[in-house]
Structure formats: structure tokens, C-alpha cells
Amino acid sequence: MAAKSIKTNSTVYQALLDAYGERYGRSPSGLIGMLNEMFKDELKALHSRPGTSSRRDLISDKTIRNFFKEDSKQSLTEKNLNYLCRALLGVDSYRDAIAQPEQAKEKELDIDIWLKEYVSRLKRKYNTVRIPNMGEPAPLDEVYTESKLSEELQFRKNKSIAELQAEMEPGYKSNRSRLEVSVIFSKHPRLMIWGRAGSGKTTALKKYLLSELDRFS
């Protein structure tokens, strides 16, 4: 009794079709040759059965062509589907190939859950700042005011009396250009923050981290 053909899972069929095209240009001869070599013990056993001694290939040229035709019914025996899945997709069986997309979804879900938990932990850890003479840390969002930084290093140099007097005048403004911290961070993929102790370097980094984490919320 001939084995019954089954309707191929659409996702698995598309994966087989893609692999068949990429590796063999949809040429049956290349695929058949690889199947005969890969499963030569099965082919030898097939030749020993009564009525099949004249069969040359594990899966015939006609079967391959019909299966991969655009208007085909996409049906094949499970045994032949097992051969194709092992050869083209590198899985042990057709049923394993069906299970793979579900396993991928579960893995993606696991990663998504892990990422949300990680983001939540970072927010709890960095969304506070200690202020002198306060017993408890304060929420960073409530006390942070974005400062401005210069993109140029301010080297120490001796200033003239006139320069020092000018800096002491009310309303004095430096001619050095300054930008918001967030703007500078967005402009440069790599940078070093240079400043005195207590000038807000770490606080600025914490605030920038929190603003980036909001994208994952």
C-alpha cells in the first residue's frame, strides 16, 4: 500500500522552497544527487525491496518537480518530507521543522520578558540621587536640571587682570559655545566627560541612561 501524501505546513514549505532555490537554483538534479549521497543506506535498502530494484533515486525527479511547482498542492509523504527537511533545513524530521517556529516564538518571548525585567532593575538602581543633609535619596526626575557642556576642553591658562575682571561683571557670558547634555550625547557615539569632582558628570550619565531606557518601556 502506497504511503499517503500529506499537506505540507505552509511555513515549512516556504523554508524548503527558499533553501532549494538558494542551494540548487531549483534544479532537481543537484538536490536528488545530494539526497542519494546523504541517504545512501536508505537508497540501498530501497533497491533491495521487490518491485523497486529499478528505482534509481531516493526521491524521483518528477516528485521533486511537482512538489516545488508554484501551483502545486504542496503535498508529499511524511517520509519524503523527513528527507527534505534533514537535507535542506538541517532538522531531524518534518515534525521538528513544524515545531521550530513555535520554539522561536517562545524564545523571543523569554528574551522580551528578560529585557523588561532588566530595564526595570536599571531604573530602580539609577533613578535616585543622594543630596547632602537628606536622609533618603531623592528621585532623579524630580531634582535633575539638565546642564550644558562645552564640546571643547577648557585648558588651564593664565588670565590677564582684564579677563578676570570681565568675568566678575554682572551678566558676564562666556564666548564658549555650550550645548545640552542630551544633545552632546546624541551627536557623539564615543565621548569622555571632563569636569571637576561634584560637577554632575555621573548624574548626567544616569539621566541619559534613564532617557534611553524609556524606549524599551
C-alpha positions as a printed Julia matrix, in Angstrom:
217×3 Matrix{Float64}:
  0.0    0.0     0.0
  1.41   3.35   -1.08
  2.17   5.89    1.63
 -0.36   8.69    1.9
  0.69  12.22    0.99
  0.02  14.99    3.5
 -0.48  18.73    3.06
  2.77  20.46    3.96
  2.8   23.13    6.64
  2.99  26.47    4.8
  5.87  27.84    6.9
  7.93  24.69    6.45
  7.14  24.57    2.73
  8.36  28.16    2.26
 11.55  27.37    4.15
 12.14  24.3     1.96
 11.43  26.3    -1.19
 13.82  29.06   -0.16
 16.61  26.6     0.68
 16.0   24.69   -2.56
 16.33  27.89   -4.57
 19.37  29.22   -2.73
 21.36  25.98   -2.77
 20.3   24.34   -6.02
 18.7   27.09   -8.11
 15.55  24.97   -8.11
 17.33  22.33  -10.18
 16.13  18.81   -9.23
 19.34  17.07  -10.3
 21.51  18.76   -7.68
 19.07  18.08   -4.87
 18.5   14.47   -5.96
 22.23  13.8    -6.11
 22.69  15.16   -2.6
 19.75  13.1    -1.27
 21.12   9.92   -2.85
 24.52  10.51   -1.27
 23.24  11.67    2.11
 20.84   8.74    2.47
 22.72   6.08    0.5
 21.93   3.37    3.06
 18.2    4.06    2.71
 18.54   4.06   -1.07
 20.41   0.74   -0.96
 17.66  -0.76    1.21
 15.06   0.58   -1.22
 16.78  -1.15   -4.15
 16.62  -4.47   -2.32
 12.85  -4.42   -2.0
 10.73  -6.33   -4.53
  9.38  -4.1    -7.26
 11.74  -1.2    -6.55
 15.04  -2.55   -7.86
 14.81  -0.35  -10.97
 14.33   2.85   -8.94
 17.43   4.99   -9.25
 16.77   7.83   -6.83
 15.57   8.2    -3.27
 13.02  10.8    -4.46
 12.28  10.92   -8.17
 12.82  13.91  -10.43
  9.09  14.07  -11.14
  8.21  14.11   -7.44
 10.68  16.94   -6.75
  9.43  19.0    -9.69
  5.78  18.55   -8.77
  6.35  19.36   -5.12
  8.18  22.62   -5.81
  5.92  23.85   -8.64
  4.3   27.23   -7.87
  0.8   25.87   -8.46
  1.4   22.53   -6.74
 -0.71  21.13   -3.92
  2.45  21.12   -1.77
  1.72  17.56   -0.66
  4.26  14.81   -0.04
  4.62  11.69    2.05
  5.92  12.35    5.55
  8.89  10.07    4.87
  9.97  12.17    1.88
  9.32  15.35    3.87
 11.67  13.99    6.53
 14.38  13.53    3.9
 13.91  17.06    2.54
 13.84  18.66    5.97
 17.03  16.92    7.02
 18.79  17.77    3.77
 17.58  21.34    3.25
 16.78  22.62    6.74
 19.17  20.6     8.89
 16.45  19.31   11.25
 15.83  15.69   12.16
 12.29  15.45   10.85
  9.34  17.25    9.29
  7.64  17.43   12.7
 10.73  19.09   14.17
 10.6   21.65   11.36
  6.98  22.43   12.27
  7.93  22.91   15.92
 10.8   25.31   15.21
  8.72  28.48   14.6
  6.85  27.9    17.87
 10.13  27.39   19.71
 11.46  30.6    18.17
  8.37  32.49   19.37
  8.82  31.12   22.88
 12.49  32.12   22.87
 11.6   35.6    21.64
  9.03  35.88   24.41
 11.6   34.8    27.01
 14.04  37.46   25.78
 11.31  40.1    25.87
 10.44  39.23   29.48
 14.11  39.26   30.47
 14.64  42.66   28.8
 11.68  44.23   30.62
 12.92  42.92   33.96
 16.45  44.19   33.23
 15.19  47.66   32.26
 13.06  47.79   35.41
 16.08  46.87   37.55
 18.24  49.58   35.95
 15.55  52.18   36.56
 15.28  51.24   40.22
 19.05  51.36   40.62
 19.8   54.64   38.84
 16.67  56.77   39.24
 17.8   58.22   42.58
 20.43  60.73   43.65
 21.85  61.46   47.08
 21.68  65.06   48.25
 23.77  66.29   51.2
 21.88  66.58   54.52
 18.97  64.48   53.22
 18.35  61.12   54.88
 16.89  59.36   51.83
 17.92  59.53   48.16
 15.65  61.72   46.03
 14.11  60.64   42.7
 16.39  61.9    39.97
 13.47  63.01   37.76
 12.27  65.4    40.47
 15.56  67.21   41.12
 17.55  66.99   37.9
 18.0   70.08   35.76
 19.79  69.47   32.5
 23.09  71.3    32.38
 25.07  72.46   29.42
 28.51  71.29   28.44
 31.14  72.54   26.06
 32.33  70.27   23.27
 35.82  71.72   23.66
 38.23  71.05   26.5
 38.88  74.09   28.65
 42.61  74.03   29.26
 44.02  75.87   32.2
 45.78  79.06   31.23
 46.91  82.23   32.87
 44.37  85.02   32.5
 45.05  88.7    32.44
 43.67  91.08   35.05
 41.27  92.44   32.43
 39.9   88.94   31.67
 39.42  88.18   35.34
 37.65  91.49   35.93
 35.38  90.89   32.93
 34.32  87.51   34.3
 33.32  89.18   37.57
 30.99  91.65   35.91
 27.21  91.02   36.34
 25.7   89.3    33.31
 29.04  88.04   32.04
 28.69  85.37   29.35
 31.49  83.19   28.12
 32.06  83.07   24.39
 32.5   79.3    24.61
 29.56  77.52   22.99
 27.62  75.16   25.25
 25.01  72.52   24.44
 22.58  70.47   26.49
 23.99  67.17   27.74
 21.41  65.14   25.79
 22.34  66.93   22.55
 26.05  66.25   23.01
 25.4   62.58   23.83
 23.25  62.15   20.74
 25.91  63.71   18.49
 28.86  61.6    19.58
 28.85  57.75   19.75
 32.04  57.88   21.86
 33.0   60.64   24.25
 34.68  61.46   27.54
 33.12  63.77   30.09
 35.74  66.01   31.67
 34.98  68.02   34.8
 35.7   68.71   38.42
 34.57  66.39   41.2
 30.95  67.05   42.04
 30.26  68.88   38.78
 27.5   66.4    37.8
 29.25  64.01   35.43
 27.79  60.82   36.92
 24.36  62.37   37.4
 24.27  63.42   33.74
 25.16  59.88   32.66
 22.46  58.39   34.9
 19.85  60.76   33.47
 20.86  59.95   29.9
 20.68  56.21   30.64
 17.16  56.6    32.05
 16.01  58.55   28.99
 17.32  55.78   26.71
 15.61  53.1    28.8
 12.27  54.81   28.19
 12.45  53.5    24.62
 12.07  49.95   25.95
  9.08  50.68   28.16
